[in-house]
PDB file of C-alpha atoms in Angstrom:
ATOM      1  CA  UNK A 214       0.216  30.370  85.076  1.00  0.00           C
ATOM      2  CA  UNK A 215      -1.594  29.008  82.071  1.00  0.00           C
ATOM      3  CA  UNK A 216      -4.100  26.308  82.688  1.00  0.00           C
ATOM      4  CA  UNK A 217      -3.693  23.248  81.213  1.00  0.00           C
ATOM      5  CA  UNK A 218      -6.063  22.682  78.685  1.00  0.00           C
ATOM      6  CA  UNK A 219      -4.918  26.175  77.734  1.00  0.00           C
ATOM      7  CA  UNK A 220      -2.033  24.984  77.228  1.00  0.00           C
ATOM      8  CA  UNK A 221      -3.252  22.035  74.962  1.00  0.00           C
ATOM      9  CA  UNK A 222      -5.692  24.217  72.872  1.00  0.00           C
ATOM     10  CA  UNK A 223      -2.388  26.804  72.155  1.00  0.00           C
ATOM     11  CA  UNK A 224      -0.233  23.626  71.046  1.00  0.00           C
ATOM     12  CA  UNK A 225      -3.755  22.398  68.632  1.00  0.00           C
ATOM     13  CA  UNK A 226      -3.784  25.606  67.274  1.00  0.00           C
ATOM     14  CA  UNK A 227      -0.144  26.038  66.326  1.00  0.00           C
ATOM     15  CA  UNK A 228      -0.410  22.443  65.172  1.00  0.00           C
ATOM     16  CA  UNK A 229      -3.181  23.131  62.962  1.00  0.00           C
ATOM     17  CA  UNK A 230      -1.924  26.473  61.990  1.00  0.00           C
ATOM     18  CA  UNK A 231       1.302  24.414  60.762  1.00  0.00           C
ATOM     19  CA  UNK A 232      -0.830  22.000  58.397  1.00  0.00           C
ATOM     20  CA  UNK A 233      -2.553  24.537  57.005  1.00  0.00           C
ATOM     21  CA  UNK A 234       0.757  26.355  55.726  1.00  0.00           C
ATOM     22  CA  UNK A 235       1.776  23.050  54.654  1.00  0.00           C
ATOM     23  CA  UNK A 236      -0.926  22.115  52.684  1.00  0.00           C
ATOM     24  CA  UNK A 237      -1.144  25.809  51.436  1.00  0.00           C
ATOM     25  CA  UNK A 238       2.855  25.715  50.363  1.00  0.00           C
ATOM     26  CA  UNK A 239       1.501  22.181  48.886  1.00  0.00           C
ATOM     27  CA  UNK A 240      -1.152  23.760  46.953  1.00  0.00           C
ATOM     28  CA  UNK A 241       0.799  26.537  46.295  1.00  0.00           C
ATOM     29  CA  UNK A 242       3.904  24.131  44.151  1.00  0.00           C
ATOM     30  CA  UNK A 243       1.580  22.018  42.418  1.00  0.00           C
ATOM     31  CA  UNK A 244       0.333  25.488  41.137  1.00  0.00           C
ATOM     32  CA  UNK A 245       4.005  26.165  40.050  1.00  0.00           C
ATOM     33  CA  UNK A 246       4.508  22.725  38.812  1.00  0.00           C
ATOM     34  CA  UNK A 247       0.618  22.886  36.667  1.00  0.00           C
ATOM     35  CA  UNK A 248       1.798  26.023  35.459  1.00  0.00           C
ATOM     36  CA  UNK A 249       5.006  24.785  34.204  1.00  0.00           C
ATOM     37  CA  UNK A 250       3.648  21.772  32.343  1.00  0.00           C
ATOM     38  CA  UNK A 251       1.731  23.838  30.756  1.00  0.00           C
ATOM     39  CA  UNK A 252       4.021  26.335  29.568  1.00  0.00           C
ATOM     40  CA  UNK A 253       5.994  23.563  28.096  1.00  0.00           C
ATOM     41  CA  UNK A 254       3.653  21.824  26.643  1.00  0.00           C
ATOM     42  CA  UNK A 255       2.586  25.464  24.812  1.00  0.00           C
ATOM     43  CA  UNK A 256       6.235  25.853  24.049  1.00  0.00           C
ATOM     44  CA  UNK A 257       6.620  22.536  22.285  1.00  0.00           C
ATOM     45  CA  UNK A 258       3.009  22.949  20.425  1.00  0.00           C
ATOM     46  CA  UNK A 259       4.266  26.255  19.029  1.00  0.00           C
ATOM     47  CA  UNK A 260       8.079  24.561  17.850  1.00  0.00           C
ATOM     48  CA  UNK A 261       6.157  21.894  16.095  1.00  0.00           C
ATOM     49  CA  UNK A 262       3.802  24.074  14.262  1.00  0.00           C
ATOM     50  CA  UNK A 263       6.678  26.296  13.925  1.00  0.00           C
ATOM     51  CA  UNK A 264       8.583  23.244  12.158  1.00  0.00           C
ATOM     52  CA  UNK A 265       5.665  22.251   9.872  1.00  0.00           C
ATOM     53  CA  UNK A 266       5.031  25.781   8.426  1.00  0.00           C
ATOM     54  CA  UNK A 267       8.844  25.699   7.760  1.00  0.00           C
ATOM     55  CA  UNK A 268       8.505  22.459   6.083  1.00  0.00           C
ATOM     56  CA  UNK A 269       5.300  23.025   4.089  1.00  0.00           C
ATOM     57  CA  UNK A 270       7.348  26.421   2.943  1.00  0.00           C
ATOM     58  CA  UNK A 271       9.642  24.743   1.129  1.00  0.00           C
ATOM     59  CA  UNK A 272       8.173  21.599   0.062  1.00  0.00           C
ATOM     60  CA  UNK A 273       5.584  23.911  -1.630  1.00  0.00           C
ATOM     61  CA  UNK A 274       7.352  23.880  -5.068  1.00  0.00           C
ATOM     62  CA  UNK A 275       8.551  20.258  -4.854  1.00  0.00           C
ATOM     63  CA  UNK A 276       6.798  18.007  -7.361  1.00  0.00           C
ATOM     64  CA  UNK A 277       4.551  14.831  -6.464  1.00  0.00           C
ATOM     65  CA  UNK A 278       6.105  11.673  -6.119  1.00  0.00           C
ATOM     66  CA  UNK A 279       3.493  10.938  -9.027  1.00  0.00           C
ATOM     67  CA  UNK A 280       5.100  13.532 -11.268  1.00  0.00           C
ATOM     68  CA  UNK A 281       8.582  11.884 -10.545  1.00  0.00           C
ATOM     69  CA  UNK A 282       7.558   8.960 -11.539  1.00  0.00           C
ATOM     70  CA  UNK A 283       6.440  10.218 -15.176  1.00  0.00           C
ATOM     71  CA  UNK A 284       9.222  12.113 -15.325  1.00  0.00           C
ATOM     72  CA  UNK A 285      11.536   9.428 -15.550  1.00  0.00           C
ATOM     73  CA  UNK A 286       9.926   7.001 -16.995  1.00  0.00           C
ATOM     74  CA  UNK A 287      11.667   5.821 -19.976  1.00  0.00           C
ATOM     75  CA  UNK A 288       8.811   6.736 -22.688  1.00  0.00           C
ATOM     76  CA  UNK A 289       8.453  10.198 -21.655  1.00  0.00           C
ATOM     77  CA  UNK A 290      10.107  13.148 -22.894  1.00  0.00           C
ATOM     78  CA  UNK A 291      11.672  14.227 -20.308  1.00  0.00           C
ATOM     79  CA  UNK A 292      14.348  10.835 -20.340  1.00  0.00           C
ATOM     80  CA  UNK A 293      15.587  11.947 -23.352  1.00  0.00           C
ATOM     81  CA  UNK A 294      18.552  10.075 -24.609  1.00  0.00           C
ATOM     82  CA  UNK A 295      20.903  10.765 -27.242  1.00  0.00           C
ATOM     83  CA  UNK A 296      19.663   9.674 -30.851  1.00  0.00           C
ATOM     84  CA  UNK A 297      22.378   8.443 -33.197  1.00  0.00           C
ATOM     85  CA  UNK A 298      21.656   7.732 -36.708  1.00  0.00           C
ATOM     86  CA  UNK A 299      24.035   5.064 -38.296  1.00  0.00           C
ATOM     87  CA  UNK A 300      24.793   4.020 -42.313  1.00  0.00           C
ATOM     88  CA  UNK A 301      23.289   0.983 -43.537  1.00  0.00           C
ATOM     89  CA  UNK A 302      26.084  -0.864 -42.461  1.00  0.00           C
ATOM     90  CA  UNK A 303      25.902   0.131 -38.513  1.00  0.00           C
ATOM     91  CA  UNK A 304      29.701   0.879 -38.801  1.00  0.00           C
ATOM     92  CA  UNK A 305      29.541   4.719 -39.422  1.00  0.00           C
ATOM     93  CA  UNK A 306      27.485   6.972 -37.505  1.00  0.00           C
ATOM     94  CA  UNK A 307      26.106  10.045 -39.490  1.00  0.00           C
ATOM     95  CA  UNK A 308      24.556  12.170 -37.024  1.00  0.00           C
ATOM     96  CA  UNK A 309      23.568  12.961 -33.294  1.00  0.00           C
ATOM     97  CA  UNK A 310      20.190  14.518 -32.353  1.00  0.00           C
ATOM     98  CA  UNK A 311      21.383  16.290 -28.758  1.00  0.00           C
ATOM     99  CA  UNK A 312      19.016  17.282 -26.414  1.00  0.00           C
ATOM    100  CA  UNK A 313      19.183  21.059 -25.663  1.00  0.00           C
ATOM    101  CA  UNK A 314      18.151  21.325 -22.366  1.00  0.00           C
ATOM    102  CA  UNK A 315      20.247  18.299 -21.243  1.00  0.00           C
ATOM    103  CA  UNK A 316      23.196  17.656 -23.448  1.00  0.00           C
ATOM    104  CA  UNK A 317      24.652  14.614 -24.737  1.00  0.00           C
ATOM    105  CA  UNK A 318      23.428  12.078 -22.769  1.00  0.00           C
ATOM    106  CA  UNK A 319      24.397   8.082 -22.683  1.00  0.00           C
ATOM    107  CA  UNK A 320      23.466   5.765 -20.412  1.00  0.00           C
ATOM    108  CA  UNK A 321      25.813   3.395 -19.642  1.00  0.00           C
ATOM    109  CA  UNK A 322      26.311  -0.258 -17.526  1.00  0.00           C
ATOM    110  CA  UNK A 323      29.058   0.135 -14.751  1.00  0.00           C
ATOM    111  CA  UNK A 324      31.060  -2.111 -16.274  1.00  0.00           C
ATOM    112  CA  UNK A 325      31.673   0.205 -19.405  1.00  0.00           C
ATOM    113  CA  UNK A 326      32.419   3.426 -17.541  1.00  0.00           C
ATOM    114  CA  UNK A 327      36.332   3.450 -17.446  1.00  0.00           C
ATOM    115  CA  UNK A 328      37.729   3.498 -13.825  1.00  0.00           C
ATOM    116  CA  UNK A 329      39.742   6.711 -14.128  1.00  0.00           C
ATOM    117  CA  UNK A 330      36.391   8.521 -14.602  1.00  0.00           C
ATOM    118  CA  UNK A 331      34.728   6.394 -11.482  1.00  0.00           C
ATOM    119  CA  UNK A 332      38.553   7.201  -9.393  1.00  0.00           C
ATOM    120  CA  UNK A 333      38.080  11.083 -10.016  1.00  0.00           C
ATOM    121  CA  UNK A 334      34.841  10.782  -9.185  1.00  0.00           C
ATOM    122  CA  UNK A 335      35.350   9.153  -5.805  1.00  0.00           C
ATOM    123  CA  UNK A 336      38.363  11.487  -5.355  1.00  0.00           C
ATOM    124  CA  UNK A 337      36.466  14.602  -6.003  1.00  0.00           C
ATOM    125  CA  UNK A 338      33.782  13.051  -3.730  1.00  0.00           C
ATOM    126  CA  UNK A 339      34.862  11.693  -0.794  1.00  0.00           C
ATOM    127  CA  UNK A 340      38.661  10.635  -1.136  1.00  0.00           C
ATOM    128  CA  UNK A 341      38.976   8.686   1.760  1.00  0.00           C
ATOM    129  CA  UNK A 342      36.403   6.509   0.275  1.00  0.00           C
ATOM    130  CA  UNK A 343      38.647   3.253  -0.689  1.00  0.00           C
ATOM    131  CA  UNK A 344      40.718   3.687   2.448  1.00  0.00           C
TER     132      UNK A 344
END
């Protein structure tokens, strides 16, 4: 029979032997879990740069805000409008200088567009619109 303090230094050992697989299995998933972060973190670096080349692909071409802006400003060629040349009189109109890149272009207040033009609109928009 065993003696005693045999007995005690067995149950130390298997106690100690216990913590140390605990802290290894310890060490062990916050390995895992360090691993994982970082895998994700990886994964969602390489979507977002994935996302901006995308985006600065085709925005390449687009023009500056700037170049919007002169583009339709009102004095610049580009916002051409429809010339018409009337008689002396303002009553007859003699001729029409057409753009011809852009057609015949007026620009008109709501108010003066007839509604069967703004109703096909809608319709061929959205036709559910006024309901």
């Amino acid at each position: 029979m065993p003696a005693t303090t045999d007995i005690i230094r067995q149950r130390q050992a298997r106690r100690a032997a216990a913590r140390r697989g605990a802290q290894r299995a310890t060490r062990n998933l916050a390995g895992v879990g360090l691993t994982a972060a970082i895998g994700l973190l990886l994964g969602v670096a390489a979507v977002v740069g994935a996302l901006a080349g995308v985006y600065a692909y085709y925005t390449r071409d687009l023009p500056s805000a700037e170049a919007l802006q002169a583009a339709f400003n009102p004095i610049s060629s580009e916002f051409f409008q429809t010339t018409q040349i009337y008689d002396r009189t303002d009553q007859h109109l003699l001729y029409e200088v057409i753009d011809p890149r852009g057609g015949d272009r007026q620009y008109l207040h709501y108010n003066q567009i007839p509604i069967s033009v703004i109703s096909a609109t809608v319709a061929l928009e959205d036709k559910t619109f006024f309901y």
